Short mmCIF file of C-alpha atoms and ligand atoms in Angstrom, two decimals:
data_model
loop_
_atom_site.label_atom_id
_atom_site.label_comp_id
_atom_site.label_asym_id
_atom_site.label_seq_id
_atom_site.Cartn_x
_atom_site.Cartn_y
_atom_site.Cartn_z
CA UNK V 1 0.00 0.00 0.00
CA UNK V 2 1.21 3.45 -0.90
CA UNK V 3 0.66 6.45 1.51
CA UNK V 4 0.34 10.01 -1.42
CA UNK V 5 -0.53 13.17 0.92
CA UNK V 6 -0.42 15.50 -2.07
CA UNK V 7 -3.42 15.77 -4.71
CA UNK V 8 -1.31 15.31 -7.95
CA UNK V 9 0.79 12.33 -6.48
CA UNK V 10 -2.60 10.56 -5.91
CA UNK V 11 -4.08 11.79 -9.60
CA UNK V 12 -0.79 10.51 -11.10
CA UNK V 13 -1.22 6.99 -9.29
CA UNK V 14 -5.02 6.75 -10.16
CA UNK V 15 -3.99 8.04 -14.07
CA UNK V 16 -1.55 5.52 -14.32
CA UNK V 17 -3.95 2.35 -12.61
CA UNK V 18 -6.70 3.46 -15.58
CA UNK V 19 -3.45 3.90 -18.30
CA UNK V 20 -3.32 -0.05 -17.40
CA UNK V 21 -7.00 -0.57 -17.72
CA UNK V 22 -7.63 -1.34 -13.96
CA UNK V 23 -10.70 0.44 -13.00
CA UNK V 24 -10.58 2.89 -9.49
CA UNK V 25 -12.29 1.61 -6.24
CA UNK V 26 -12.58 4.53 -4.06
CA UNK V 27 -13.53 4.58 -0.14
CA UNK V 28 -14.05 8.36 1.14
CA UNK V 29 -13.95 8.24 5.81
CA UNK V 30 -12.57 10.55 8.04
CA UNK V 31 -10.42 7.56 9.71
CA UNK V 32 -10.72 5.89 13.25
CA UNK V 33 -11.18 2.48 10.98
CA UNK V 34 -14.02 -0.17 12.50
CA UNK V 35 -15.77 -3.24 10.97
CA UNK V 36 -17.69 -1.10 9.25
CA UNK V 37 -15.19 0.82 7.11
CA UNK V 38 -13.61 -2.25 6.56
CA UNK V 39 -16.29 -3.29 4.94
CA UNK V 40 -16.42 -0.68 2.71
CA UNK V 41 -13.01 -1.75 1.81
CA UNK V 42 -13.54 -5.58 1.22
CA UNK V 43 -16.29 -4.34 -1.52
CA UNK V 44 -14.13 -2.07 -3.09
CA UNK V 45 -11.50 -4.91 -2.97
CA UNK V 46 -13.52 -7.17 -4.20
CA UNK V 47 -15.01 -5.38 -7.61
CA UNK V 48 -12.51 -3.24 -8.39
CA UNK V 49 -8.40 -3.86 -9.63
CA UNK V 50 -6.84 -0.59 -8.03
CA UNK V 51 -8.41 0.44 -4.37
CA UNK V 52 -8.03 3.75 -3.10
CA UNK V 53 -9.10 4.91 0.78
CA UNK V 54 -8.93 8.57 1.59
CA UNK V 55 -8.45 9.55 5.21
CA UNK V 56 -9.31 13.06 5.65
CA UNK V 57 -10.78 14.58 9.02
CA UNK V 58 -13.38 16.95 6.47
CA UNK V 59 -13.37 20.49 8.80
CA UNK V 60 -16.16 21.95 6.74
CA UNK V 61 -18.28 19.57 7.12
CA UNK V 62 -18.47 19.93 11.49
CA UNK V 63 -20.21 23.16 12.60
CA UNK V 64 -18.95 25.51 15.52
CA UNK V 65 -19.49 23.57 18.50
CA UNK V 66 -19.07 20.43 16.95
CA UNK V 67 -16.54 17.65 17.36
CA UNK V 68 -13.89 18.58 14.74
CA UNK V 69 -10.82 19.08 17.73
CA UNK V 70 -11.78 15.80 19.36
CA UNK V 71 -12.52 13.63 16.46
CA UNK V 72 -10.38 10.01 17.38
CA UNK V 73 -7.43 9.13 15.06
CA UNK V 74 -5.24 6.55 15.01
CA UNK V 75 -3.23 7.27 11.61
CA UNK V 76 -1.24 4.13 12.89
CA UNK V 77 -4.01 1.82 13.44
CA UNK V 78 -5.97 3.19 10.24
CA UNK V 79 -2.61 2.40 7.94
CA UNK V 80 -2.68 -1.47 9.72
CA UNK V 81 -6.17 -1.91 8.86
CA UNK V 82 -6.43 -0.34 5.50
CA UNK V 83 -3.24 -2.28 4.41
CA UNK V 84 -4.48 -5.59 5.84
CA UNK V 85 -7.57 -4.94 3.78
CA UNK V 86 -5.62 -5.02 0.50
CA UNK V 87 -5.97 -1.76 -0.35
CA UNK V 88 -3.63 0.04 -3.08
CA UNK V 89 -3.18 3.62 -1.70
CA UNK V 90 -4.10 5.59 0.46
CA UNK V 91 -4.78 9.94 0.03
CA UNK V 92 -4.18 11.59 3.41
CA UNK V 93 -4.60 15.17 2.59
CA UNK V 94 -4.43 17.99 4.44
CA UNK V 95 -6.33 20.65 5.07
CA UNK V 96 -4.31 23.47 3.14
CA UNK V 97 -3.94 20.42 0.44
CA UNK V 98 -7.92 20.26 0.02
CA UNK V 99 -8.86 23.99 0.42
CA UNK V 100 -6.12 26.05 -0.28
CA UNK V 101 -6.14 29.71 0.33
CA UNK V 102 -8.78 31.28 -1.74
CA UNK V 103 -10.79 28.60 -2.63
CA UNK V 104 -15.06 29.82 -3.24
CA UNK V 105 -17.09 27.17 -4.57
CA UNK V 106 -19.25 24.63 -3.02
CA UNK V 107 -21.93 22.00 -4.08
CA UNK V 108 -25.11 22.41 -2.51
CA UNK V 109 -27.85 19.52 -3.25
CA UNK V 110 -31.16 21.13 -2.38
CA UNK V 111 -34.01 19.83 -0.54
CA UNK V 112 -32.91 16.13 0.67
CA UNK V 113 -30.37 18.41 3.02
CA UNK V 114 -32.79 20.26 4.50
CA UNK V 115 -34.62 17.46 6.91
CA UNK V 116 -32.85 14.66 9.34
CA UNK V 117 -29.78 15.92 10.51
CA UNK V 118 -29.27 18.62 7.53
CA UNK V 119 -31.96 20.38 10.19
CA UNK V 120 -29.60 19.89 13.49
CA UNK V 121 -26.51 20.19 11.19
CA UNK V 122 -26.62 23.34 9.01
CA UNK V 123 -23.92 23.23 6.41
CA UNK V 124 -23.17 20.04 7.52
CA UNK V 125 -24.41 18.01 4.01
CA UNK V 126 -22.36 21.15 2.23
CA UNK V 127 -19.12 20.37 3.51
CA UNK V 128 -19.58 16.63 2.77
CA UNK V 129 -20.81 17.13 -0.86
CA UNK V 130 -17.99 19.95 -2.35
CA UNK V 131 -15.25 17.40 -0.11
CA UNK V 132 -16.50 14.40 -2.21
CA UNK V 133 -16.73 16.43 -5.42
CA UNK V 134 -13.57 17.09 -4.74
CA UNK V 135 -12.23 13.69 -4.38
CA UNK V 136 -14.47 12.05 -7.07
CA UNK V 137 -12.64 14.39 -9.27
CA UNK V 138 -8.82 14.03 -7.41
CA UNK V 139 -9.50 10.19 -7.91
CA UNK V 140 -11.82 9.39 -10.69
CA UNK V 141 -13.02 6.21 -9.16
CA UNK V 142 -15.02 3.81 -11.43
CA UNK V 143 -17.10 2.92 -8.37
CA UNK V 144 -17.35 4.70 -4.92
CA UNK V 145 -18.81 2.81 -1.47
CA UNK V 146 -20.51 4.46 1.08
CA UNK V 147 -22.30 2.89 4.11
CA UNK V 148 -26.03 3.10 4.94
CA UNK V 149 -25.00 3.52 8.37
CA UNK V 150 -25.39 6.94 6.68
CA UNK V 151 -28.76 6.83 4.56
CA UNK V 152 -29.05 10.60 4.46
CA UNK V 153 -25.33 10.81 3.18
CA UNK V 154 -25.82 8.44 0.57
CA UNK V 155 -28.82 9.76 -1.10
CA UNK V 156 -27.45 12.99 -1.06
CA UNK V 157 -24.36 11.66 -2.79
CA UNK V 158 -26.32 9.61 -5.37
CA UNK V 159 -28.28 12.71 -6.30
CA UNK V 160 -25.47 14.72 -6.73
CA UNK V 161 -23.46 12.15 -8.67
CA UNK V 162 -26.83 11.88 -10.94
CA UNK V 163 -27.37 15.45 -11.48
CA UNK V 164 -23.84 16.52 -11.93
CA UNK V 165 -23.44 13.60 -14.37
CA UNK V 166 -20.64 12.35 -12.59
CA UNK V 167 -18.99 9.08 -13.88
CA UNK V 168 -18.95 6.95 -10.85
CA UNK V 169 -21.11 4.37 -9.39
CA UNK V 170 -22.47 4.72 -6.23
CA UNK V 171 -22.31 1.63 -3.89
CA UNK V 172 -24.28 1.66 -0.91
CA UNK V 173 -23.10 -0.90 1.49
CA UNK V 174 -24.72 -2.85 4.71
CA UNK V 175 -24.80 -0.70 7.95
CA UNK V 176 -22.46 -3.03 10.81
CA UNK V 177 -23.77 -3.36 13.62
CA UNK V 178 -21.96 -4.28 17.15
CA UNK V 179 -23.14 -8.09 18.45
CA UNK V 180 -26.05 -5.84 20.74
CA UNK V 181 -26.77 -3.90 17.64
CA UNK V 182 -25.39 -0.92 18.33
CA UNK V 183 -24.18 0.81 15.04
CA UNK V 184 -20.62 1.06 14.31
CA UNK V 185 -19.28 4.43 14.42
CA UNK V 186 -15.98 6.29 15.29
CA UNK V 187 -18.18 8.72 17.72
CA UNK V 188 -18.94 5.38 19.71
CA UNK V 189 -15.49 5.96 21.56
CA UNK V 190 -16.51 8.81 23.18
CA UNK V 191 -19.52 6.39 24.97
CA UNK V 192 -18.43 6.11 28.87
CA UNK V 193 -19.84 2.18 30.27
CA UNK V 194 -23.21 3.80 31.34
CA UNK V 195 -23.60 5.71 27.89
CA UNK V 196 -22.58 2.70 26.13
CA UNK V 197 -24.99 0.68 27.84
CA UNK V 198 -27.68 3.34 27.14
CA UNK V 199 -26.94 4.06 23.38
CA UNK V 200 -28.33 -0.10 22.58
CA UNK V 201 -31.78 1.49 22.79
CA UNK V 202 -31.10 2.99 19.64
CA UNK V 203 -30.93 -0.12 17.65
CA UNK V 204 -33.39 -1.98 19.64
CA UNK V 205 -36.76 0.85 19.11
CA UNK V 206 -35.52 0.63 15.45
CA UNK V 207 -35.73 -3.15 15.52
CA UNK V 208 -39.13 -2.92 17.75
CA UNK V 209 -40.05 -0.49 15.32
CA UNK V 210 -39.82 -3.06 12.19
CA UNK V 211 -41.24 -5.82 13.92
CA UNK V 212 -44.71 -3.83 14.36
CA UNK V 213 -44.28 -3.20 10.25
CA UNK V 214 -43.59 -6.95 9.60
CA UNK V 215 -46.67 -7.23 12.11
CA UNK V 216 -49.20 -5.14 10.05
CA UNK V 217 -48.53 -1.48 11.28
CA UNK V 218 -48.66 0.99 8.11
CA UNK V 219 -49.39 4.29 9.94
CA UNK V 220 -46.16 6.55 10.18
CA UNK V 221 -46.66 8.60 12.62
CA UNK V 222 -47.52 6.14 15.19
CA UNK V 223 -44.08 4.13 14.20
CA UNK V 224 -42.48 7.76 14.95
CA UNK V 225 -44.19 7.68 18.37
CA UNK V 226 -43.42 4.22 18.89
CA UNK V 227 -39.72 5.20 18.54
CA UNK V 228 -39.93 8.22 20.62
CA UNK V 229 -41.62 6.65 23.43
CA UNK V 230 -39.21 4.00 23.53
CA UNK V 231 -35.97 6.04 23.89
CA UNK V 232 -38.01 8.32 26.36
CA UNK V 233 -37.60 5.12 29.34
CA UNK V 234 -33.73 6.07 28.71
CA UNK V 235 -32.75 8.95 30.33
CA UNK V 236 -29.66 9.39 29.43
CA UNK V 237 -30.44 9.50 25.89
CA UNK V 238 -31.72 13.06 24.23
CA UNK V 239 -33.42 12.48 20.88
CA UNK V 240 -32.55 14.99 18.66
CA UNK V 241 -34.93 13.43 15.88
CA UNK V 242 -36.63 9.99 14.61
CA UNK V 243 -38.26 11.07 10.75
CA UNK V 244 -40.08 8.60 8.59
CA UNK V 245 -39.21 9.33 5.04
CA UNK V 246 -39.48 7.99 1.49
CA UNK V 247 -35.86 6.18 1.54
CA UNK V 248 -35.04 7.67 -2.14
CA UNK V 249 -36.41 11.44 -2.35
CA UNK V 250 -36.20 12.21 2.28
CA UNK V 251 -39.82 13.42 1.97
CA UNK V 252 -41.97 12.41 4.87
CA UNK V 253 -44.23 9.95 4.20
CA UNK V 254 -47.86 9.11 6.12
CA UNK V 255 -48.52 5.32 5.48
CA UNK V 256 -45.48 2.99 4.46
CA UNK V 257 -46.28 1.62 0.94
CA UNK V 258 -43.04 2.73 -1.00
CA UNK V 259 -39.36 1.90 0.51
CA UNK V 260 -39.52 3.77 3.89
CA UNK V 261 -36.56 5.02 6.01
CA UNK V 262 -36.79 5.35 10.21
CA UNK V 263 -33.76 7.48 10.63
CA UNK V 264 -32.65 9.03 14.03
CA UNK V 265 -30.06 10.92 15.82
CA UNK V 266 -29.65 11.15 19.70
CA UNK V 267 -27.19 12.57 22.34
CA UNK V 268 -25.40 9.91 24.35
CA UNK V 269 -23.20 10.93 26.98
CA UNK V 270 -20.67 13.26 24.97
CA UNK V 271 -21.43 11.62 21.55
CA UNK V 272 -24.12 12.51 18.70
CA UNK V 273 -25.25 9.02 17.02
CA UNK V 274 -27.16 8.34 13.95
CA UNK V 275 -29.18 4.94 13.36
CA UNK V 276 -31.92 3.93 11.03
CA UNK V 277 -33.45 1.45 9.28
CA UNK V 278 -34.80 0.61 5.70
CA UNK V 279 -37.99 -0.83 5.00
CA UNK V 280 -38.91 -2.36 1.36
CA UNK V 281 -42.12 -3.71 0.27
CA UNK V 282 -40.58 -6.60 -2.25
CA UNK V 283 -44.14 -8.11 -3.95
CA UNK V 284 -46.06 -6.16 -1.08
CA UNK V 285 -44.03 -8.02 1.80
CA UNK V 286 -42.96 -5.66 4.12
CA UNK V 287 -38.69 -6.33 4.81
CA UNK V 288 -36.75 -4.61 7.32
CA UNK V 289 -33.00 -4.11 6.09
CA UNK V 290 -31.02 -3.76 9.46
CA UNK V 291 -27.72 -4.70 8.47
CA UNK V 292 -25.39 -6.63 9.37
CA UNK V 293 -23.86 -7.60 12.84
CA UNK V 294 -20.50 -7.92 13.91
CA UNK V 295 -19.35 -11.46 15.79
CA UNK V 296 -15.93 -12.96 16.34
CA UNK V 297 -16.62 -14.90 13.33
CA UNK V 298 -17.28 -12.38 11.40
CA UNK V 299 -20.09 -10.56 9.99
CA UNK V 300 -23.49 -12.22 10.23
CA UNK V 301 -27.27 -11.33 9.16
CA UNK V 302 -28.97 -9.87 11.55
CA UNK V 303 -31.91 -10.98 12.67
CA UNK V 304 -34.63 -9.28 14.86
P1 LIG F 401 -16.79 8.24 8.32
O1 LIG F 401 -15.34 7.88 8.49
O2 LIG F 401 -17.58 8.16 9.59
O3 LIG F 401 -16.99 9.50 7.53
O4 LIG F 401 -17.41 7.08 7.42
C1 LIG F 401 -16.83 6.74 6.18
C2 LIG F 401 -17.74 5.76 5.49
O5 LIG F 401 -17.93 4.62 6.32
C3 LIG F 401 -19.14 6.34 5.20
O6 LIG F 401 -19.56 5.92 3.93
C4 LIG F 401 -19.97 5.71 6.29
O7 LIG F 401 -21.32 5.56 5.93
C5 LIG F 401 -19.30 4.37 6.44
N1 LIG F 401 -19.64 3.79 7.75
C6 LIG F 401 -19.43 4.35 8.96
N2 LIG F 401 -19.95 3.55 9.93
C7 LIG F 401 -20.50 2.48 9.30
C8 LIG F 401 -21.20 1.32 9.74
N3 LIG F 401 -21.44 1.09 11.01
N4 LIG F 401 -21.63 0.45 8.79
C9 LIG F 401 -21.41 0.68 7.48
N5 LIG F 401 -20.76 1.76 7.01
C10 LIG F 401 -20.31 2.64 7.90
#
């Protein structure tokens, strides 16, 4: 694995993988590498003949306030993991590299930013679409993985890369799950015991949540209240929101007929943490997709 920090070395490497007819594999994070990045990774790996992971802590995409100074890293960890993974180079940029001094445009995707946590988060979906521009056109990836752990994120992305006519496919990937069900995420490291403990409610009104689907409940709003009573019995957890939204265009729906997506955000202890879940309708059946869950032996389905 090759480590480029500067944004022609890594065009030059990607130009000369295509020059040899090996298409790109790109994996955008902000490092702190778990199961579920490494995920990302083994797809990339495993359709793709030159894999590149960038590992850049984004600053415009965290608002004043936020937890841009604290975010974990572990360059030495990240390096381990990514390399173990098989993949073929790594972009570490930094910040002058991305946005050097004068730099004036952004992307803004209207509308599916304005709900979920582009609400809680202004600016937030901003910073995360002009950074992946950015990279889509550093790298020129054939294909380009992103995690549902992020559902918002990833239709965002997939709108912009179909309105801006951009020549990379859009891979959404399985959200990873801990064995309780808690959702992978770097933040998760700033849980204390007690917060950890807390933060499995999460998962678990999201899983109570589908079962009353799979059970016959249509009505959205009372899934919404379902969810919000449920975290209510745990005080240390502050909802910030639970929506229930068309999974493709973020509009809210009232009765779940078309693919539906329960998406939340709550405070835990110090940490913000997303969840949701998708809900499709194959032939009229109503299937929860709740990812995937970690175990010693690897990832399994889950099953609630
Ligand atoms: P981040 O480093 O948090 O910006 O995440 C980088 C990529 O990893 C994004 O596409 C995330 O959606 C994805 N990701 C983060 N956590 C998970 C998870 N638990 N399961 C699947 N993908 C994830």
């Amino acid at each position: 694995m090759i480590t480029l920090t500067t944004i022609a070395d890594v065009r030059a490497a990607c130009d000369a993988a295509r020059a040899e007819g090996r298409r790109v594999g790109f994996v955008p994070t902000m490092g702190f590498f778990h199961e579920g990045h490494r995920s990302l990774m083994r797809a990339a790996r495993a359709d793709n003949d030159f894999v590149v992971v960038s590992l850049f802590v984004n600053p415009t995409q965290f608002g004043p306030g936020e937890d841009l100074a604290a975010y974990p890293r572990d360059l030495d960890g990240d390096r381990a993991a990514a390399e173990a993974e098989g993949v073929d180079a790594l972009f570490l940029p930094t910040v002058d590299e991305m946005y050097p001094e004068g730099a004036r445009t952004t992307v803004h995707v209207a509308g599916l930013t304005e709900g979920l946590c582009g609400a809680s988060r202004p600016g937030h979906f901003d910073g995360v679409t002009t950074v992946v521009t950015k990279l889509f056109s550093i790298i020129g990836p054939s294909r380009a993985y992103f995690g549902r752990k992020d559902a918002q994120q990833l239709a965002v992305i997939r709108r912009m890369a179909a309105d801006l006519d951009l020549p990379v496919e859009v891979v959404g990937c399985p959200l990873v799950r801990e064995p309780d069900g808690l959702a992978l995420s770097s933040r998760n490291t700033y849980l204390d015991a007690d917060a950890r403990q807390a933060a499995t409610i999460l998962s678990g009104a999201l899983y109570m949540a589908s079962e009353a689907v799979v059970r016959g409940q249509r009505d959205a709003a009372a899934i919404r209240q379902f969810v919000v009573d449920t975290i209510a019995q745990a005080p240390q957890v502050r909802l910030d929101y639970v929506e229930v939204v068309d999974a493709g265009t973020l509009e809210p729906v009232d009765h779940l007929t078309v693919d539906t997506l329960v998406a939340l955000a709550a405070f835990v202890g110090k940490a913000r943490l997303i969840d949701n879940v998708t809900i499709t309708f194959p032939a009229g059946v109503p299937t929860p997709d709740l990812g995937v869950l970690t175990a010693s032996s690897g990832p399994q389905e889950a099953e609630h």
